[in-house]
């Protein structure tokens, strides 16, 4: 029996053997630029000398790199536009962190004295306004020492400028991550700037998602940034692809993973973009989109990214109920000052639809035939059904982008693959118990998916599902604009149910199409339309167009 289940699971849910991201070490190479400036040539010679010591003597090498960075800063005072000097400076600053790691030195707890041929340096960090920022809690790796490849890191997005781009990785799990709506372990990108006050080298850690320019030696420069490598390292180390199938098949075992998380420090001046993944997926599926969007300065300056992760085996009305509770809680800690933008892919789009819908008691009455006060259910069961059937739109949401969303269901859910998938998904005991109890109180008949079984996530994607039918009879809340994006695999097709039907291979056009959408775009993509370059460009267009006021 277990062998048969295993084969069925492989047949139905087999994913690409490609990893989302794999990383490996690479040796950084300094490539001198052609220059006639003897001062720059001397700096490059310093870098060559420092590199010869390498791992054999990282502490002495550190002194040489500090000298090179110092010389480059001095030269930039009078030649701020010299690309060779800037390249030398960036390389030297990056190698400071290489040497510190190899020497296992921590200059962040207290200043570090470093000898060099030109005299002793004192390495220190600039005081930071960020209360919880303590460099001693993190490992730093220059991005020029990392190679990354994989399904979700095909495009390397970076920004030329001043400074050493670093990937920051927390040394320990953050015990307050759940209450602070952060990542359990920090993976982030910063850019290091070294400023010299005499023989004192002061390191500052700049956030390239919050800072566009920096000052050095009396001049201003674009801040260098790498937007891809932090995501690549996070995906490679956390391996979210290993959990996606398990969260579909055994959602109850992963109940604690249903939560909102922030991908960056909270900024009350920026609009939150909340991304919601689909069936048998995780927030990792948005990595290509976020990677691309963050490379746009206007997006960086106006938006911050959060995600909602949940076990995708839950029926999506239940996942939407959990999200509403998460929104209530997160906004107590991080109040929103601008309307939120929600992007929902696949079943995440179905969840998003429920966030901009007012049901009143219409769905409840359709299921039970009488108001909640007159239905004899236990407190827990009644709460489950009230959360799933009676809800109001979320006032904090100003705009929604639906991508390949099966809002009216998908015929795939009713075919053999859907039936097997439904059978494999193990519904949580609490929902099964509630369904059994509620069946005795249900008066409406004729649903192909009986309430006694409480439909799982696959069931609630069926066009025949009672909830799907009834929710589509309700209008969306007026005044909240929305957009749709869907794929057609480049095949075109009919918009209605006559063959050949336009479809992304899983969701047909007739299911994703929404009358009243402010824009609609069909891209030549399969179901992963949110990773299609044209779709990403469309999301970029929408966000840029409404960056001043996302709720209009």
Short mmCIF file of C-alpha atoms in Angstrom, two decimals:
data_model
loop_
_atom_site.label_atom_id
_atom_site.label_comp_id
_atom_site.label_asym_id
_atom_site.label_seq_id
_atom_site.Cartn_x
_atom_site.Cartn_y
_atom_site.Cartn_z
CA UNK A 1 0.00 0.00 0.00
CA UNK A 2 2.75 2.44 0.94
CA UNK A 3 4.65 1.51 -2.23
CA UNK A 4 1.57 2.27 -4.34
CA UNK A 5 1.11 5.64 -2.63
CA UNK A 6 4.73 6.43 -3.28
CA UNK A 7 4.41 5.67 -6.97
CA UNK A 8 1.24 7.71 -7.26
CA UNK A 9 2.84 10.64 -5.51
CA UNK A 10 5.79 10.50 -7.86
CA UNK A 11 3.57 10.23 -10.91
CA UNK A 12 1.35 13.13 -9.91
CA UNK A 13 3.72 15.52 -8.20
CA UNK A 14 7.10 14.81 -9.76
CA UNK A 15 9.12 17.99 -9.99
CA UNK A 16 12.20 18.93 -11.92
CA UNK A 17 15.41 17.33 -10.71
CA UNK A 18 16.95 20.78 -10.86
CA UNK A 19 17.57 22.47 -7.55
CA UNK A 20 16.16 25.93 -7.05
CA UNK A 21 19.68 27.11 -6.27
CA UNK A 22 23.10 25.62 -5.73
CA UNK A 23 26.11 27.62 -4.66
CA UNK A 24 29.83 26.96 -4.76
CA UNK A 25 32.96 28.85 -3.87
CA UNK A 26 34.95 30.69 -6.46
CA UNK A 27 38.28 32.44 -6.24
CA UNK A 28 37.87 36.19 -6.69
CA UNK A 29 40.06 37.50 -9.48
CA UNK A 30 41.34 41.05 -9.58
CA UNK A 31 41.47 42.30 -13.15
CA UNK A 32 43.46 45.55 -13.39
CA UNK A 33 42.09 48.12 -15.80
CA UNK A 34 44.39 49.84 -18.23
CA UNK A 35 45.43 53.11 -16.67
CA UNK A 36 48.19 55.65 -17.05
CA UNK A 37 47.92 56.81 -13.44
CA UNK A 38 50.95 55.65 -11.50
CA UNK A 39 49.06 56.00 -8.22
CA UNK A 40 46.42 53.51 -9.39
CA UNK A 41 49.13 51.16 -10.60
CA UNK A 42 50.71 51.29 -7.14
CA UNK A 43 47.34 50.41 -5.57
CA UNK A 44 47.01 47.48 -7.92
CA UNK A 45 50.49 46.32 -6.94
CA UNK A 46 49.44 46.48 -3.29
CA UNK A 47 46.47 44.26 -4.11
CA UNK A 48 48.69 41.79 -5.92
CA UNK A 49 51.05 41.64 -2.97
CA UNK A 50 48.18 41.15 -0.52
CA UNK A 51 46.78 38.34 -2.63
CA UNK A 52 50.07 36.44 -2.56
CA UNK A 53 49.78 35.86 1.19
CA UNK A 54 46.22 34.59 0.86
CA UNK A 55 45.08 32.00 3.38
CA UNK A 56 48.64 31.30 4.53
CA UNK A 57 48.81 34.55 6.47
CA UNK A 58 45.38 36.21 6.42
CA UNK A 59 46.15 38.66 9.22
CA UNK A 60 49.14 40.21 7.43
CA UNK A 61 47.18 40.10 4.21
CA UNK A 62 44.45 42.07 5.99
CA UNK A 63 46.92 44.88 6.65
CA UNK A 64 47.90 44.99 2.98
CA UNK A 65 44.26 45.18 1.87
CA UNK A 66 43.58 47.97 4.36
CA UNK A 67 46.53 49.87 2.92
CA UNK A 68 45.22 49.36 -0.60
CA UNK A 69 41.70 50.50 0.35
CA UNK A 70 43.18 53.54 2.11
CA UNK A 71 45.28 54.46 -0.94
CA UNK A 72 42.27 54.04 -3.23
CA UNK A 73 40.15 56.30 -1.03
CA UNK A 74 42.87 58.96 -1.09
CA UNK A 75 43.09 58.79 -4.87
CA UNK A 76 39.30 59.02 -5.27
CA UNK A 77 39.36 62.36 -3.44
CA UNK A 78 40.90 63.98 -6.50
CA UNK A 79 39.82 61.49 -9.17
CA UNK A 80 36.28 60.49 -8.17
CA UNK A 81 35.35 59.20 -11.64
CA UNK A 82 38.32 56.90 -12.13
CA UNK A 83 36.85 53.40 -12.71
CA UNK A 84 40.16 51.65 -12.00
CA UNK A 85 40.49 53.32 -8.60
CA UNK A 86 36.91 52.50 -7.72
CA UNK A 87 37.37 48.88 -8.81
CA UNK A 88 40.52 48.62 -6.70
CA UNK A 89 38.72 50.11 -3.71
CA UNK A 90 35.80 47.68 -4.01
CA UNK A 91 38.10 44.67 -4.37
CA UNK A 92 40.21 45.70 -1.38
CA UNK A 93 37.15 46.23 0.86
CA UNK A 94 35.73 42.84 -0.13
CA UNK A 95 39.04 41.15 0.74
CA UNK A 96 38.99 42.74 4.20
CA UNK A 97 36.04 40.43 4.92
CA UNK A 98 37.77 37.46 3.31
CA UNK A 99 40.79 37.95 5.57
CA UNK A 100 38.66 38.42 8.68
CA UNK A 101 36.86 35.14 7.96
CA UNK A 102 40.07 33.25 7.26
CA UNK A 103 41.75 34.68 10.36
CA UNK A 104 38.61 34.05 12.43
CA UNK A 105 38.78 37.61 13.72
CA UNK A 106 35.85 39.68 14.96
CA UNK A 107 36.46 43.43 14.91
CA UNK A 108 32.80 44.19 15.60
CA UNK A 109 32.76 43.47 19.32
CA UNK A 110 35.81 45.66 19.89
CA UNK A 111 38.26 47.46 17.55
CA UNK A 112 40.94 45.31 15.98
CA UNK A 113 44.56 46.45 15.64
CA UNK A 114 46.08 45.37 12.35
CA UNK A 115 49.79 45.78 11.44
CA UNK A 116 50.81 46.77 7.93
CA UNK A 117 54.00 47.88 6.15
CA UNK A 118 52.77 51.48 6.28
CA UNK A 119 51.89 51.36 9.99
CA UNK A 120 49.20 49.99 12.26
CA UNK A 121 45.51 50.31 11.40
CA UNK A 122 42.58 50.16 13.80
CA UNK A 123 39.59 48.41 12.24
CA UNK A 124 36.21 49.38 13.70
CA UNK A 125 32.57 49.74 12.70
CA UNK A 126 30.40 52.81 12.48
CA UNK A 127 27.65 53.07 15.13
CA UNK A 128 24.37 52.03 13.56
CA UNK A 129 20.89 53.42 14.17
CA UNK A 130 19.38 49.97 13.64
CA UNK A 131 18.77 48.78 17.19
CA UNK A 132 19.20 45.06 16.58
CA UNK A 133 22.02 45.28 14.06
CA UNK A 134 25.05 43.55 15.56
CA UNK A 135 27.62 42.40 12.96
CA UNK A 136 29.04 39.87 15.40
CA UNK A 137 25.86 37.80 14.97
CA UNK A 138 26.45 37.26 11.26
CA UNK A 139 28.82 35.71 8.79
CA UNK A 140 29.80 37.88 5.82
CA UNK A 141 30.82 36.55 2.43
CA UNK A 142 31.73 38.74 -0.55
CA UNK A 143 29.52 37.95 -3.53
CA UNK A 144 32.54 37.73 -5.84
CA UNK A 145 33.46 34.54 -3.96
CA UNK A 146 30.16 32.83 -4.80
CA UNK A 147 28.99 30.99 -7.89
CA UNK A 148 25.26 30.30 -8.08
CA UNK A 149 23.13 28.36 -10.50
CA UNK A 150 19.76 26.71 -10.45
CA UNK A 151 16.18 26.90 -11.57
CA UNK A 152 15.43 30.19 -9.79
CA UNK A 153 18.75 32.05 -10.16
CA UNK A 154 19.20 32.24 -13.92
CA UNK A 155 19.47 36.06 -14.01
CA UNK A 156 22.16 37.79 -11.98
CA UNK A 157 20.85 41.23 -11.00
CA UNK A 158 23.36 43.71 -9.64
CA UNK A 159 24.07 47.41 -9.56
CA UNK A 160 27.44 48.98 -10.30
CA UNK A 161 28.72 51.42 -7.76
CA UNK A 162 30.93 51.86 -4.74
CA UNK A 163 31.43 49.29 -2.01
CA UNK A 164 31.80 45.56 -1.46
CA UNK A 165 28.60 43.56 -1.93
CA UNK A 166 28.25 40.96 0.82
CA UNK A 167 25.86 38.14 1.65
CA UNK A 168 24.92 38.22 5.32
CA UNK A 169 23.95 34.94 7.00
CA UNK A 170 22.83 34.70 10.60
CA UNK A 171 25.00 32.46 12.74
CA UNK A 172 22.02 31.21 14.72
CA UNK A 173 18.28 30.77 14.37
CA UNK A 174 16.38 33.89 15.41
CA UNK A 175 14.24 32.87 18.38
CA UNK A 176 12.09 35.98 17.93
CA UNK A 177 11.46 35.43 14.22
CA UNK A 178 7.86 34.32 14.68
CA UNK A 179 6.87 37.29 16.83
CA UNK A 180 8.79 39.73 14.62
CA UNK A 181 7.52 38.23 11.36
CA UNK A 182 11.07 37.76 10.15
CA UNK A 183 12.99 34.85 8.68
CA UNK A 184 14.06 32.11 11.09
CA UNK A 185 17.61 32.68 9.90
CA UNK A 186 18.77 35.91 8.34
CA UNK A 187 19.86 35.89 4.71
CA UNK A 188 20.38 39.37 3.40
CA UNK A 189 22.53 41.55 1.19
CA UNK A 190 24.55 44.52 2.45
CA UNK A 191 27.27 46.66 0.96
CA UNK A 192 30.36 47.51 3.02
CA UNK A 193 31.99 50.93 2.81
CA UNK A 194 35.39 51.60 4.39
CA UNK A 195 36.18 55.18 5.44
CA UNK A 196 39.52 56.20 6.88
CA UNK A 197 40.05 58.70 9.68
CA UNK A 198 43.82 58.80 9.81
CA UNK A 199 44.87 55.21 10.65
CA UNK A 200 41.39 54.28 11.75
CA UNK A 201 39.26 52.31 9.25
CA UNK A 202 35.55 52.64 9.92
CA UNK A 203 33.31 50.07 8.24
CA UNK A 204 29.66 50.87 7.59
CA UNK A 205 27.10 48.32 6.44
CA UNK A 206 24.68 49.87 3.96
CA UNK A 207 21.34 48.35 2.98
CA UNK A 208 21.05 48.51 -0.84
CA UNK A 209 17.26 48.16 -0.56
CA UNK A 210 17.15 51.34 1.52
CA UNK A 211 20.15 53.37 0.31
CA UNK A 212 20.94 54.34 -3.27
CA UNK A 213 23.98 56.60 -2.84
CA UNK A 214 26.86 56.95 -0.40
CA UNK A 215 29.45 59.59 0.33
CA UNK A 216 33.19 58.90 0.32
CA UNK A 217 36.10 61.32 0.37
CA UNK A 218 33.91 64.32 -0.38
CA UNK A 219 32.04 62.80 -3.30
CA UNK A 220 28.83 60.87 -3.81
CA UNK A 221 28.60 57.54 -5.58
CA UNK A 222 25.90 55.02 -6.46
CA UNK A 223 25.95 52.27 -3.85
CA UNK A 224 27.05 48.94 -5.32
CA UNK A 225 24.52 46.14 -4.82
CA UNK A 226 23.88 42.51 -5.62
CA UNK A 227 20.20 41.52 -5.53
CA UNK A 228 20.56 37.89 -6.61
CA UNK A 229 23.20 36.29 -4.41
CA UNK A 230 21.39 36.72 -1.06
CA UNK A 231 18.33 34.96 -2.53
CA UNK A 232 20.54 32.29 -4.12
CA UNK A 233 22.30 31.53 -0.83
CA UNK A 234 19.00 31.43 1.07
CA UNK A 235 17.45 29.00 -1.43
CA UNK A 236 20.56 26.83 -1.52
CA UNK A 237 20.84 26.53 2.25
CA UNK A 238 17.16 26.24 3.21
CA UNK A 239 16.18 23.97 0.28
CA UNK A 240 12.45 24.82 0.30
CA UNK A 241 11.78 22.35 -2.53
CA UNK A 242 12.23 19.50 -0.05
CA UNK A 243 9.26 20.63 2.03
CA UNK A 244 6.73 21.56 -0.65
CA UNK A 245 5.31 18.11 -1.37
CA UNK A 246 5.18 17.21 2.33
CA UNK A 247 3.25 20.40 3.13
CA UNK A 248 0.70 19.42 0.49
CA UNK A 249 0.27 15.79 1.49
CA UNK A 250 0.45 16.24 5.28
CA UNK A 251 -0.59 19.83 6.01
CA UNK A 252 -1.36 19.17 9.68
CA UNK A 253 2.29 18.23 10.32
CA UNK A 254 3.38 21.66 9.09
CA UNK A 255 0.69 23.83 10.63
CA UNK A 256 3.29 26.08 12.29
CA UNK A 257 4.67 27.08 8.88
CA UNK A 258 1.52 29.06 8.05
CA UNK A 259 2.71 32.62 8.58
CA UNK A 260 3.56 36.00 7.13
CA UNK A 261 7.27 36.80 6.91
CA UNK A 262 9.14 39.92 5.89
CA UNK A 263 11.95 39.66 3.34
CA UNK A 264 13.48 42.94 4.46
CA UNK A 265 13.43 45.35 7.41
CA UNK A 266 10.09 47.08 7.86
CA UNK A 267 9.87 50.58 6.39
CA UNK A 268 6.64 52.47 7.15
CA UNK A 269 7.21 54.72 4.13
CA UNK A 270 7.11 51.86 1.62
CA UNK A 271 4.12 49.96 0.28
CA UNK A 272 3.99 46.29 1.27
CA UNK A 273 3.80 43.80 -1.59
CA UNK A 274 2.46 40.54 -0.15
CA UNK A 275 3.09 37.51 -2.39
CA UNK A 276 1.07 34.29 -1.98
CA UNK A 277 2.16 31.01 -3.53
CA UNK A 278 0.01 28.21 -4.93
CA UNK A 279 -0.56 24.48 -4.63
CA UNK A 280 2.51 22.33 -3.85
CA UNK A 281 4.66 25.39 -3.75
CA UNK A 282 6.42 27.77 -1.40
CA UNK A 283 7.45 31.44 -1.37
CA UNK A 284 10.61 30.35 -3.22
CA UNK A 285 8.53 30.31 -6.40
CA UNK A 286 8.58 34.13 -6.36
CA UNK A 287 12.39 34.36 -6.29
CA UNK A 288 12.75 35.15 -10.03
CA UNK A 289 10.13 37.89 -9.82
CA UNK A 290 11.49 39.49 -6.65
CA UNK A 291 15.03 39.24 -8.00
CA UNK A 292 13.98 41.17 -11.09
CA UNK A 293 11.77 43.73 -9.34
CA UNK A 294 14.41 44.66 -6.78
CA UNK A 295 16.82 45.55 -9.56
CA UNK A 296 14.53 48.50 -10.42
CA UNK A 297 15.35 51.56 -8.34
CA UNK A 298 11.78 52.85 -8.41
CA UNK A 299 10.52 49.54 -7.03
CA UNK A 300 13.18 49.51 -4.31
CA UNK A 301 12.34 53.04 -3.26
CA UNK A 302 8.59 52.49 -3.08
CA UNK A 303 7.97 48.86 -2.12
CA UNK A 304 8.91 46.24 0.46
CA UNK A 305 8.25 42.52 0.04
CA UNK A 306 6.48 40.18 2.45
CA UNK A 307 5.22 36.68 1.77
CA UNK A 308 2.51 34.39 3.09
CA UNK A 309 3.58 30.77 3.39
CA UNK A 310 1.13 28.00 4.25
CA UNK A 311 0.72 24.20 3.96
CA UNK A 312 -0.91 23.95 0.56
CA UNK A 313 -2.90 20.83 1.48
CA UNK A 314 -5.35 23.02 3.37
CA UNK A 315 -8.59 23.95 1.59
CA UNK A 316 -7.92 27.47 0.44
CA UNK A 317 -10.79 29.08 2.44
CA UNK A 318 -9.06 27.74 5.56
CA UNK A 319 -5.69 29.15 4.40
CA UNK A 320 -7.40 32.50 3.79
CA UNK A 321 -8.82 32.44 7.32
CA UNK A 322 -5.32 31.86 8.74
CA UNK A 323 -4.00 34.73 6.62
CA UNK A 324 -6.64 37.10 7.96
CA UNK A 325 -5.52 36.30 11.50
CA UNK A 326 -1.90 36.82 10.48
CA UNK A 327 -2.74 40.21 8.98
CA UNK A 328 -4.49 41.27 12.17
CA UNK A 329 -1.43 40.33 14.22
CA UNK A 330 1.31 41.66 11.94
CA UNK A 331 -0.35 45.06 11.61
CA UNK A 332 -0.33 45.44 15.38
CA UNK A 333 3.46 45.30 15.20
CA UNK A 334 4.06 46.85 11.79
CA UNK A 335 1.17 49.21 11.04
CA UNK A 336 0.64 49.97 7.38
CA UNK A 337 0.56 53.59 6.28
CA UNK A 338 -0.12 52.83 2.62
CA UNK A 339 -2.52 50.34 1.00
CA UNK A 340 -1.00 46.90 0.49
CA UNK A 341 -0.53 45.23 -2.89
CA UNK A 342 -1.25 41.48 -3.00
CA UNK A 343 0.09 39.17 -5.71
CA UNK A 344 -1.43 35.70 -5.81
CA UNK A 345 -0.27 32.89 -8.07
CA UNK A 346 -2.48 29.85 -8.77
CA UNK A 347 -4.26 28.86 -5.55
CA UNK A 348 -2.64 31.92 -3.99
CA UNK A 349 -4.87 33.92 -6.33
CA UNK A 350 -7.93 32.14 -4.93
CA UNK A 351 -6.82 33.10 -1.42
CA UNK A 352 -6.29 36.68 -2.62
CA UNK A 353 -9.83 36.78 -4.04
CA UNK A 354 -11.26 36.05 -0.60
CA UNK A 355 -9.34 39.03 0.82
CA UNK A 356 -11.37 41.44 -1.32
CA UNK A 357 -14.79 39.82 -0.90
CA UNK A 358 -17.66 40.47 1.50
CA UNK A 359 -19.80 37.38 2.04
CA UNK A 360 -22.17 38.47 4.77
CA UNK A 361 -24.03 35.32 5.78
CA UNK A 362 -24.84 34.26 2.22
CA UNK A 363 -22.38 31.35 2.03
CA UNK A 364 -23.30 30.19 5.52
CA UNK A 365 -27.00 30.12 4.68
CA UNK A 366 -26.29 28.27 1.46
CA UNK A 367 -24.49 25.54 3.40
CA UNK A 368 -26.57 25.34 6.56
CA UNK A 369 -29.92 26.89 5.64
CA UNK A 370 -30.18 28.93 8.84
CA UNK A 371 -28.05 31.51 10.68
CA UNK A 372 -25.13 30.50 12.93
CA UNK A 373 -27.09 31.08 16.12
CA UNK A 374 -29.57 28.41 15.08
CA UNK A 375 -27.06 25.77 13.94
CA UNK A 376 -26.17 23.22 16.60
CA UNK A 377 -22.38 22.90 16.33
CA UNK A 378 -19.60 22.75 18.90
CA UNK A 379 -17.73 25.98 19.51
CA UNK A 380 -14.62 24.83 17.65
CA UNK A 381 -16.48 23.52 14.60
CA UNK A 382 -18.64 26.62 14.37
CA UNK A 383 -15.54 28.82 14.47
CA UNK A 384 -13.94 26.85 11.62
CA UNK A 385 -16.98 27.28 9.40
CA UNK A 386 -17.54 30.90 10.33
CA UNK A 387 -13.94 31.70 9.39
CA UNK A 388 -14.34 29.91 6.06
CA UNK A 389 -17.82 31.15 5.14
CA UNK A 390 -18.37 34.52 6.81
CA UNK A 391 -15.78 37.23 6.25
CA UNK A 392 -15.27 40.82 5.19
CA UNK A 393 -12.79 42.30 2.75
CA UNK A 394 -9.46 43.44 4.18
CA UNK A 395 -9.43 47.26 4.28
CA UNK A 396 -5.63 47.44 4.17
CA UNK A 397 -5.48 45.99 0.66
CA UNK A 398 -5.32 48.57 -2.11
CA UNK A 399 -4.64 46.43 -5.18
CA UNK A 400 -4.47 42.76 -6.22
CA UNK A 401 -2.63 41.07 -9.08
CA UNK A 402 -3.97 37.62 -9.96
CA UNK A 403 -1.58 35.33 -11.86
CA UNK A 404 -2.79 32.02 -13.37
CA UNK A 405 -5.49 31.87 -10.70
CA UNK A 406 -8.13 29.08 -11.02
CA UNK A 407 -10.84 31.33 -9.63
CA UNK A 408 -13.60 29.26 -11.23
CA UNK A 409 -11.77 25.99 -10.78
CA UNK A 410 -9.80 23.69 -13.04
CA UNK A 411 -11.03 20.59 -14.82
CA UNK A 412 -7.73 18.96 -13.88
CA UNK A 413 -9.01 18.75 -10.29
CA UNK A 414 -11.92 16.55 -11.41
CA UNK A 415 -9.92 14.24 -13.67
CA UNK A 416 -7.95 11.16 -12.69
CA UNK A 417 -4.94 13.22 -11.58
CA UNK A 418 -7.14 15.40 -9.35
CA UNK A 419 -8.89 12.38 -7.84
CA UNK A 420 -5.58 10.73 -7.02
CA UNK A 421 -4.22 13.99 -5.66
CA UNK A 422 -7.28 14.48 -3.47
CA UNK A 423 -6.89 10.94 -2.17
CA UNK A 424 -3.21 11.47 -1.32
CA UNK A 425 -3.73 14.72 0.59
CA UNK A 426 -4.27 13.93 4.25
CA UNK A 427 -6.73 16.42 5.70
CA UNK A 428 -6.07 17.65 9.25
CA UNK A 429 -7.98 15.82 11.99
CA UNK A 430 -9.57 19.06 13.17
CA UNK A 431 -11.11 19.67 9.74
CA UNK A 432 -12.22 16.06 9.33
CA UNK A 433 -13.91 16.14 12.73
CA UNK A 434 -15.57 19.45 11.94
CA UNK A 435 -16.80 18.08 8.62
CA UNK A 436 -18.32 15.02 10.22
CA UNK A 437 -20.11 17.13 12.80
CA UNK A 438 -21.30 19.70 10.27
CA UNK A 439 -22.70 17.06 7.93
CA UNK A 440 -25.52 16.46 10.37
CA UNK A 441 -26.53 20.13 10.21
CA UNK A 442 -26.23 20.69 6.45
CA UNK A 443 -29.52 21.05 4.62
CA UNK A 444 -28.30 21.83 1.09
CA UNK A 445 -27.90 18.73 -1.06
CA UNK A 446 -26.42 17.94 -4.43
CA UNK A 447 -22.79 18.92 -3.95
CA UNK A 448 -20.40 16.44 -5.53
CA UNK A 449 -17.97 17.14 -2.70
CA UNK A 450 -19.92 16.60 0.49
CA UNK A 451 -19.34 18.76 3.53
CA UNK A 452 -18.83 15.63 5.60
CA UNK A 453 -15.40 15.29 3.95
CA UNK A 454 -14.41 19.00 4.17
CA UNK A 455 -12.77 19.45 0.76
CA UNK A 456 -8.98 19.59 0.79
CA UNK A 457 -6.92 21.93 -1.37
CA UNK A 458 -7.29 19.82 -4.51
CA UNK A 459 -11.07 19.49 -4.02
CA UNK A 460 -11.52 23.25 -3.67
CA UNK A 461 -9.98 23.73 -7.12
CA UNK A 462 -12.79 21.76 -8.76
CA UNK A 463 -15.31 23.75 -10.84
CA UNK A 464 -18.00 21.53 -9.26
CA UNK A 465 -17.07 22.39 -5.71
CA UNK A 466 -19.95 24.12 -3.92
CA UNK A 467 -17.73 26.79 -2.37
CA UNK A 468 -16.18 27.61 -5.77
CA UNK A 469 -19.60 27.93 -7.34
CA UNK A 470 -21.05 30.11 -4.60
CA UNK A 471 -18.07 32.42 -4.09
CA UNK A 472 -18.13 33.28 -7.79
CA UNK A 473 -21.71 34.47 -7.43
CA UNK A 474 -20.51 37.18 -5.05
CA UNK A 475 -19.07 40.43 -6.42
CA UNK A 476 -15.65 41.70 -5.46
CA UNK A 477 -15.64 44.63 -3.06
CA UNK A 478 -16.02 47.86 -5.07
CA UNK A 479 -13.14 50.29 -5.06
CA UNK A 480 -10.28 47.75 -4.89
CA UNK A 481 -8.60 47.59 -8.32
CA UNK A 482 -7.26 44.29 -9.62
CA UNK A 483 -5.32 42.94 -12.58
CA UNK A 484 -5.06 39.51 -14.20
CA UNK A 485 -2.17 37.70 -15.88
CA UNK A 486 -2.48 34.22 -17.35
CA UNK A 487 -0.55 31.89 -19.62
CA UNK A 488 -1.55 30.15 -22.86
CA UNK A 489 1.71 28.24 -23.61
CA UNK A 490 1.91 30.27 -26.81
CA UNK A 491 -0.93 28.22 -28.30
CA UNK A 492 -3.79 30.69 -28.08
CA UNK A 493 -7.21 29.03 -28.01
CA UNK A 494 -10.84 29.82 -27.25
CA UNK A 495 -11.76 31.89 -24.24
CA UNK A 496 -14.82 29.79 -23.49
CA UNK A 497 -15.03 26.04 -22.93
CA UNK A 498 -15.12 25.08 -26.61
CA UNK A 499 -12.05 23.29 -27.88
CA UNK A 500 -9.28 24.17 -28.29
CA UNK A 501 -9.50 25.91 -24.91
CA UNK A 502 -6.93 28.58 -24.12
CA UNK A 503 -5.04 27.31 -21.08
CA UNK A 504 -1.68 27.33 -19.34
CA UNK A 505 -1.89 23.54 -19.18
CA UNK A 506 -3.56 23.54 -15.77
CA UNK A 507 -5.80 26.60 -15.53
CA UNK A 508 -7.95 27.66 -18.52
CA UNK A 509 -8.55 31.25 -19.52
CA UNK A 510 -12.25 31.05 -18.62
CA UNK A 511 -11.28 30.34 -15.01
CA UNK A 512 -8.66 33.11 -14.64
CA UNK A 513 -10.53 35.81 -16.56
CA UNK A 514 -12.15 38.43 -14.32
CA UNK A 515 -14.56 41.02 -15.68
CA UNK A 516 -13.72 44.45 -14.31
CA UNK A 517 -9.96 43.92 -14.19
CA UNK A 518 -8.01 47.11 -14.81
CA UNK A 519 -5.69 45.18 -17.10
CA UNK A 520 -5.38 41.67 -18.47
CA UNK A 521 -2.32 40.09 -20.06
CA UNK A 522 -1.90 36.65 -21.61
CA UNK A 523 1.73 35.52 -21.80
CA UNK A 524 3.23 32.55 -23.70
CA UNK A 525 3.79 30.53 -20.55
CA UNK A 526 2.76 27.39 -18.77
CA UNK A 527 1.24 27.51 -15.31
CA UNK A 528 4.33 29.17 -13.81
CA UNK A 529 3.31 32.42 -15.47
CA UNK A 530 4.58 34.46 -12.52
CA UNK A 531 8.12 33.49 -13.58
CA UNK A 532 7.62 34.46 -17.22
CA UNK A 533 9.67 37.57 -18.18
CA UNK A 534 6.67 39.22 -19.82
CA UNK A 535 4.54 38.65 -16.74
CA UNK A 536 7.28 40.00 -14.48
CA UNK A 537 7.55 43.06 -16.72
CA UNK A 538 3.78 43.51 -16.41
CA UNK A 539 3.96 43.36 -12.60
CA UNK A 540 6.79 45.89 -12.77
CA UNK A 541 4.64 48.15 -14.98
CA UNK A 542 1.70 47.97 -12.58
CA UNK A 543 3.83 48.65 -9.51
CA UNK A 544 5.65 51.55 -11.16
CA UNK A 545 2.41 53.05 -12.46
CA UNK A 546 0.82 53.06 -9.02
CA UNK A 547 3.92 53.60 -6.89
CA UNK A 548 2.64 56.99 -5.79
CA UNK A 549 -0.76 55.68 -4.69
CA UNK A 550 -1.23 51.89 -5.03
CA UNK A 551 -4.89 52.08 -4.02
CA UNK A 552 -6.00 54.01 -7.12
#
